[in-house]
mmCIF file with all atom_site columns, C-alpha atoms in Angstrom:
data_model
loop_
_atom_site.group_PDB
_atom_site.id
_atom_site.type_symbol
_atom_site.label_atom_id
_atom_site.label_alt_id
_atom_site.label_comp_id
_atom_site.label_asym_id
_atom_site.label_entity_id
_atom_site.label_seq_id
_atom_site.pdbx_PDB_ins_code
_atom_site.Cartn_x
_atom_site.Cartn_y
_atom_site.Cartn_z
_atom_site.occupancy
_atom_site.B_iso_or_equiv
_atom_site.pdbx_formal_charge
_atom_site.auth_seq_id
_atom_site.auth_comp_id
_atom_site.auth_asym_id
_atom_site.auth_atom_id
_atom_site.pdbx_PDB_model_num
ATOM 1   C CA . UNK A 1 1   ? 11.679 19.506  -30.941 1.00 54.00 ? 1   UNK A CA 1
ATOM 2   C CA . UNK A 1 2   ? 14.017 18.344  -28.202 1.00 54.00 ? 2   UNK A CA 1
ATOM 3   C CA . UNK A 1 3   ? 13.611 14.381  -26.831 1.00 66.00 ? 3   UNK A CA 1
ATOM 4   C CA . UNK A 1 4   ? 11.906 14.937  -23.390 1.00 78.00 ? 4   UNK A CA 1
ATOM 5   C CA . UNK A 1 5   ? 14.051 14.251  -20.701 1.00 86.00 ? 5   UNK A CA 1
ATOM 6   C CA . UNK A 1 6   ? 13.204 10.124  -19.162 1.00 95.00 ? 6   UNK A CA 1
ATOM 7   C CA . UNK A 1 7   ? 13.165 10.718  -15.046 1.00 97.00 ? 7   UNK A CA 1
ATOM 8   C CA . UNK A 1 8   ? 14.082 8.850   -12.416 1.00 98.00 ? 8   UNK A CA 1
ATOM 9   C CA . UNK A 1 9   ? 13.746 9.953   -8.405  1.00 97.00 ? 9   UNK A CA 1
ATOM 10  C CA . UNK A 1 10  ? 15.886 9.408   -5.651  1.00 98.00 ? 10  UNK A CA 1
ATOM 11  C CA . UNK A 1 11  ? 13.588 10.768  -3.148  1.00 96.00 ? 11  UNK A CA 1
ATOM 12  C CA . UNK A 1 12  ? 15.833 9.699   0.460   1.00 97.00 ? 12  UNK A CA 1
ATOM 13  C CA . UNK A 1 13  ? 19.598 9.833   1.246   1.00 97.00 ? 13  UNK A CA 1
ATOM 14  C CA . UNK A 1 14  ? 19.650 6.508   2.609   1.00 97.00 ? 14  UNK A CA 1
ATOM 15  C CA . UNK A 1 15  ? 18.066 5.356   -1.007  1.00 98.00 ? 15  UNK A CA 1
ATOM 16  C CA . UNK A 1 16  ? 19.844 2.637   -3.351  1.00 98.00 ? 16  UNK A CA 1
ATOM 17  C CA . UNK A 1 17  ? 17.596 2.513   -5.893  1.00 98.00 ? 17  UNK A CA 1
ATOM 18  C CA . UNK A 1 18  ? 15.478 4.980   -7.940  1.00 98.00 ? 18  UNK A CA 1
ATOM 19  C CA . UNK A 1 19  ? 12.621 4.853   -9.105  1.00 98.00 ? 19  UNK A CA 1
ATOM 20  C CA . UNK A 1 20  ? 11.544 5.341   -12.884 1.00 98.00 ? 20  UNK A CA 1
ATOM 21  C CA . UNK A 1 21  ? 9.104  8.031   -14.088 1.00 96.00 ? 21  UNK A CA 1
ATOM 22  C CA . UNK A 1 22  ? 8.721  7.735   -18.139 1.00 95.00 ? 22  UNK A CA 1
ATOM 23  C CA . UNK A 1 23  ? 7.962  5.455   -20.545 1.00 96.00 ? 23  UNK A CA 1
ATOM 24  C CA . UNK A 1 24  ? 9.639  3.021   -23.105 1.00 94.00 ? 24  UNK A CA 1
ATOM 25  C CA . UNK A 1 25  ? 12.666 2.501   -20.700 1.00 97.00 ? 25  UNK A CA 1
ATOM 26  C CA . UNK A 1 26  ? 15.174 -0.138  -22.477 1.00 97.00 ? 26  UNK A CA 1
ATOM 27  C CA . UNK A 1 27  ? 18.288 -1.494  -22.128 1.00 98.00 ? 27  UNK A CA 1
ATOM 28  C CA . UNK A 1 28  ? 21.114 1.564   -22.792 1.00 97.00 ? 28  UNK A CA 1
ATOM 29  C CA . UNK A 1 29  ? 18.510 4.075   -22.394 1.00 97.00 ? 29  UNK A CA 1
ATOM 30  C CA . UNK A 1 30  ? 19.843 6.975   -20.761 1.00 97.00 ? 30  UNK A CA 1
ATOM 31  C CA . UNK A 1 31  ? 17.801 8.300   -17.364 1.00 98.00 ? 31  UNK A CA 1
ATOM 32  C CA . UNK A 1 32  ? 18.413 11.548  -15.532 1.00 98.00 ? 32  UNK A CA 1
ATOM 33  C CA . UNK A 1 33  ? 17.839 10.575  -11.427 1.00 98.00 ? 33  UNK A CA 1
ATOM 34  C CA . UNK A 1 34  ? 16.494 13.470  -9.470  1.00 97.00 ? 34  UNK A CA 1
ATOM 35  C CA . UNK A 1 35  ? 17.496 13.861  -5.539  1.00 97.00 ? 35  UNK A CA 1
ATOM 36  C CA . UNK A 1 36  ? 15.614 15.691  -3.016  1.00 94.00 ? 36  UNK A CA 1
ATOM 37  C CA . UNK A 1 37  ? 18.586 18.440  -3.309  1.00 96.00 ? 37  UNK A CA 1
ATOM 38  C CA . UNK A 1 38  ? 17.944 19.090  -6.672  1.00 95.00 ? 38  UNK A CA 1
ATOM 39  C CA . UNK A 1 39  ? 21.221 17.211  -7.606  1.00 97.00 ? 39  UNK A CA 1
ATOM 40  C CA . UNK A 1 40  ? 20.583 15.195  -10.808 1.00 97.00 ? 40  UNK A CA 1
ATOM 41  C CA . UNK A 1 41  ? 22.908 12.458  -12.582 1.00 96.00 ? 41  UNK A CA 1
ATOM 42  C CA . UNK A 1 42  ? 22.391 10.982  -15.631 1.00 97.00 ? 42  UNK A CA 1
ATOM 43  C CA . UNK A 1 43  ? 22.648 6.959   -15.820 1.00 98.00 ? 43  UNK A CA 1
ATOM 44  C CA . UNK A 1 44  ? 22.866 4.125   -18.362 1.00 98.00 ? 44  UNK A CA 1
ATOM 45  C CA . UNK A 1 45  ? 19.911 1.935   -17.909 1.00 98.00 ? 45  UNK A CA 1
ATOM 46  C CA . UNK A 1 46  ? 20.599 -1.908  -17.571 1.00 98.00 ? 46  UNK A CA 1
ATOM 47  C CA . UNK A 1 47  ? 17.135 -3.955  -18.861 1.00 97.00 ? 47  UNK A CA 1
ATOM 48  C CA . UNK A 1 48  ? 14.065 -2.942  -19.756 1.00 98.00 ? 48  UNK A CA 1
ATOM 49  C CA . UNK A 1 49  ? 12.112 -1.268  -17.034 1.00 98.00 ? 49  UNK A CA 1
ATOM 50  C CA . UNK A 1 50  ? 8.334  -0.653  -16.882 1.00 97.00 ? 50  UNK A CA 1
ATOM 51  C CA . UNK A 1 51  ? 7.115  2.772   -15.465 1.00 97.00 ? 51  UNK A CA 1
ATOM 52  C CA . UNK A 1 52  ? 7.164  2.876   -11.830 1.00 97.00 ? 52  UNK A CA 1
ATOM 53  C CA . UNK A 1 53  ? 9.774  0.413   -10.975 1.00 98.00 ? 53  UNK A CA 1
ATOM 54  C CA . UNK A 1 54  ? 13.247 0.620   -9.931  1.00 98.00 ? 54  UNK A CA 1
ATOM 55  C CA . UNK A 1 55  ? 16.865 0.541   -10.955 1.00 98.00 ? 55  UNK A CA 1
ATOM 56  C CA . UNK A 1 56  ? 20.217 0.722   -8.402  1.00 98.00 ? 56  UNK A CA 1
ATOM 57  C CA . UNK A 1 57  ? 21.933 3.647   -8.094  1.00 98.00 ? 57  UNK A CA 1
ATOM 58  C CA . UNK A 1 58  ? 24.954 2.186   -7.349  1.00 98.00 ? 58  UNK A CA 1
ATOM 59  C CA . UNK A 1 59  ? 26.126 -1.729  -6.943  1.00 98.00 ? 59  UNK A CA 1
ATOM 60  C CA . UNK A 1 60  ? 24.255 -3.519  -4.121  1.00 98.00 ? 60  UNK A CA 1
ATOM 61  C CA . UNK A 1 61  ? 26.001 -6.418  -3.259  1.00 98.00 ? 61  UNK A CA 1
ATOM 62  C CA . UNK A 1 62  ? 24.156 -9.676  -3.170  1.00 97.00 ? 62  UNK A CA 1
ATOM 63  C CA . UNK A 1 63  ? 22.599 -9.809  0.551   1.00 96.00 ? 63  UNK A CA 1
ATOM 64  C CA . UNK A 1 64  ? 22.437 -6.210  1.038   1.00 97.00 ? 64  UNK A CA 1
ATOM 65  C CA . UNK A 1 65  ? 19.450 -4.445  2.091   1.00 97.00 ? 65  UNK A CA 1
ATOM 66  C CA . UNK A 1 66  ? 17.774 -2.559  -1.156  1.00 97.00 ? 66  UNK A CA 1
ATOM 67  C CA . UNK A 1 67  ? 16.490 1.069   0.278   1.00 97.00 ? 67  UNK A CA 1
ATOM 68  C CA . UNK A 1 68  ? 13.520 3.071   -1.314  1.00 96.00 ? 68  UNK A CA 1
ATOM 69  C CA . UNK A 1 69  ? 11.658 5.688   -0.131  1.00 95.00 ? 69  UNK A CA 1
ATOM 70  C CA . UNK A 1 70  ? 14.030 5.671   2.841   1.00 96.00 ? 70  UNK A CA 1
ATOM 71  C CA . UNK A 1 71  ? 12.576 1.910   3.819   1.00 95.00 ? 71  UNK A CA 1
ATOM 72  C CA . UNK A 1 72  ? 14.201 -0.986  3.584   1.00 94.00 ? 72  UNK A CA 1
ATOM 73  C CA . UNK A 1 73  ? 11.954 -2.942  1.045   1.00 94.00 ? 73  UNK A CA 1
ATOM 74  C CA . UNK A 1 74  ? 14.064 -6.197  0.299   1.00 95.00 ? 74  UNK A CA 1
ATOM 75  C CA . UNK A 1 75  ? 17.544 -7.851  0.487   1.00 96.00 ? 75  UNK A CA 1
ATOM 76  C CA . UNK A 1 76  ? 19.443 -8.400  -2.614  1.00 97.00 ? 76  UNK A CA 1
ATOM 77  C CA . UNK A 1 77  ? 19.496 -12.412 -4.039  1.00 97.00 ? 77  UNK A CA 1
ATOM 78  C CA . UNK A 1 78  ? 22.235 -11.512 -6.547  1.00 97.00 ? 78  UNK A CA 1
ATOM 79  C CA . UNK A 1 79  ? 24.709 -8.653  -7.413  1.00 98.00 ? 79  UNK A CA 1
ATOM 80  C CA . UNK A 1 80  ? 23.102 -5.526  -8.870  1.00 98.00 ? 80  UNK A CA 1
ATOM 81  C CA . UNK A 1 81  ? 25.026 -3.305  -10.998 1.00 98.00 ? 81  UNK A CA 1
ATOM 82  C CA . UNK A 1 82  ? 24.498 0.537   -10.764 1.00 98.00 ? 82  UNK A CA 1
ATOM 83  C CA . UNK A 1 83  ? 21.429 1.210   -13.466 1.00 98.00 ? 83  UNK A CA 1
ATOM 84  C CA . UNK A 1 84  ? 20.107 -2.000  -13.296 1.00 98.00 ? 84  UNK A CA 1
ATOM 85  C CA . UNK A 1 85  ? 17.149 -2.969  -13.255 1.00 98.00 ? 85  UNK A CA 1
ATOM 86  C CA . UNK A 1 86  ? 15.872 -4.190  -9.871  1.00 98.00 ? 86  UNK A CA 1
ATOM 87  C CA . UNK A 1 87  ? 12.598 -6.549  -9.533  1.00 95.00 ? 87  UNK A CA 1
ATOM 88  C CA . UNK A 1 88  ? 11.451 -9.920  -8.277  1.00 94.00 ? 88  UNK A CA 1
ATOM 89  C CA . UNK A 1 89  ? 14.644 -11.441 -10.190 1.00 94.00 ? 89  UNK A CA 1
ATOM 90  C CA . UNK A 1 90  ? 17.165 -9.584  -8.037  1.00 96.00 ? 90  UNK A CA 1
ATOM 91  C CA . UNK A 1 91  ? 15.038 -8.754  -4.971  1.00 95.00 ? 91  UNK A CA 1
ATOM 92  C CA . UNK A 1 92  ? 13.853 -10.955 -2.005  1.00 94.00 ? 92  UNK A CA 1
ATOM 93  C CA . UNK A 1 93  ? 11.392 -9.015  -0.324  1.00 88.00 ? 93  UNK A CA 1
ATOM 94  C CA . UNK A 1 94  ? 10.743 -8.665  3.287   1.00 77.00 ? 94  UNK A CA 1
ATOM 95  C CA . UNK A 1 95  ? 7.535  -7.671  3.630   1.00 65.00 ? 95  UNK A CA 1
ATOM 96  C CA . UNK A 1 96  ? 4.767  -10.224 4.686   1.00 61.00 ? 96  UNK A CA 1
ATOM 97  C CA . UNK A 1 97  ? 7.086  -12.841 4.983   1.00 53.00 ? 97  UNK A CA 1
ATOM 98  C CA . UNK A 1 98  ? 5.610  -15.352 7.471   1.00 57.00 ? 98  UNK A CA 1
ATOM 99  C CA . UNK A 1 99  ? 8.007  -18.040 7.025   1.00 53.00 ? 99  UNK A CA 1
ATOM 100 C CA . UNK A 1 100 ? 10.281 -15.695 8.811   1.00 49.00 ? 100 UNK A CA 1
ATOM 101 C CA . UNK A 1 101 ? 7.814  -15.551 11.351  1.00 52.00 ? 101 UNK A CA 1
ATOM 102 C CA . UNK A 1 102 ? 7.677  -18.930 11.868  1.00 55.00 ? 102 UNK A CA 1
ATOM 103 C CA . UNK A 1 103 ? 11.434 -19.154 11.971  1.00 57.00 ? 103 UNK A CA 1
ATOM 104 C CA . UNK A 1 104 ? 11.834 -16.010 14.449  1.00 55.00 ? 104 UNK A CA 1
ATOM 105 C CA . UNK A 1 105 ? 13.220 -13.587 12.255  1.00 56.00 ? 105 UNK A CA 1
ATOM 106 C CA . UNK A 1 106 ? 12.206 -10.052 12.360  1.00 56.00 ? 106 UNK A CA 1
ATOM 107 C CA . UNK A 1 107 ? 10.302 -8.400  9.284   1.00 51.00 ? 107 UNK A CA 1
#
């Protein structure tokens, strides 16, 4: 029997990140991203990452805005590398963040 195929989605253009859809994602796994055109690419995974969450389809430099579903969910606090895994460790979100309203800064 074949090894079923571990998915990932792109589902936006403007997206930098993908999100996983399979289990027992490690570190080397190999992950086949989908795009809404039907294009599909495989990638080498970087970390362990849990169903649901997200690796970078390409570098994001440290400070850049991370893009899924077409939204921008989160700036960058350190270079990602494309198939990394990206999370709390990598991401600063910007959602909810009232210390930036305090300061003035736009959510």
């Amino acid at each position: 029997m074949a090894e079923e195929k571990k998915i990932a989605l792109k589902v936006n253009d403007k997206d930098n990140v993908a999100t996983i859809f399979a289990n027992g994602i490690t570190d080397g796994s190999i992950v086949e991203i989908r795009d809404p055109h039907g294009n599909m690419e495989e990638m080498r995974v970087i970390g362990d990452v849990p169903y649901g969450h997200k690796i970078a389809v390409r570098p994001i430099g440290k400070g850049e805005l991370i893009v899924k579903y077409g939204e921008e969910i989160g700036l960058a606090s350190a270079d990602i590398r494309e198939g990394e895994y990206v999370h709390v460790h990598n991401l600063e979100s910007m959602r909810g963040r009232g210390d930036w309203a305090k300061e003035g800064r736009k959510e």
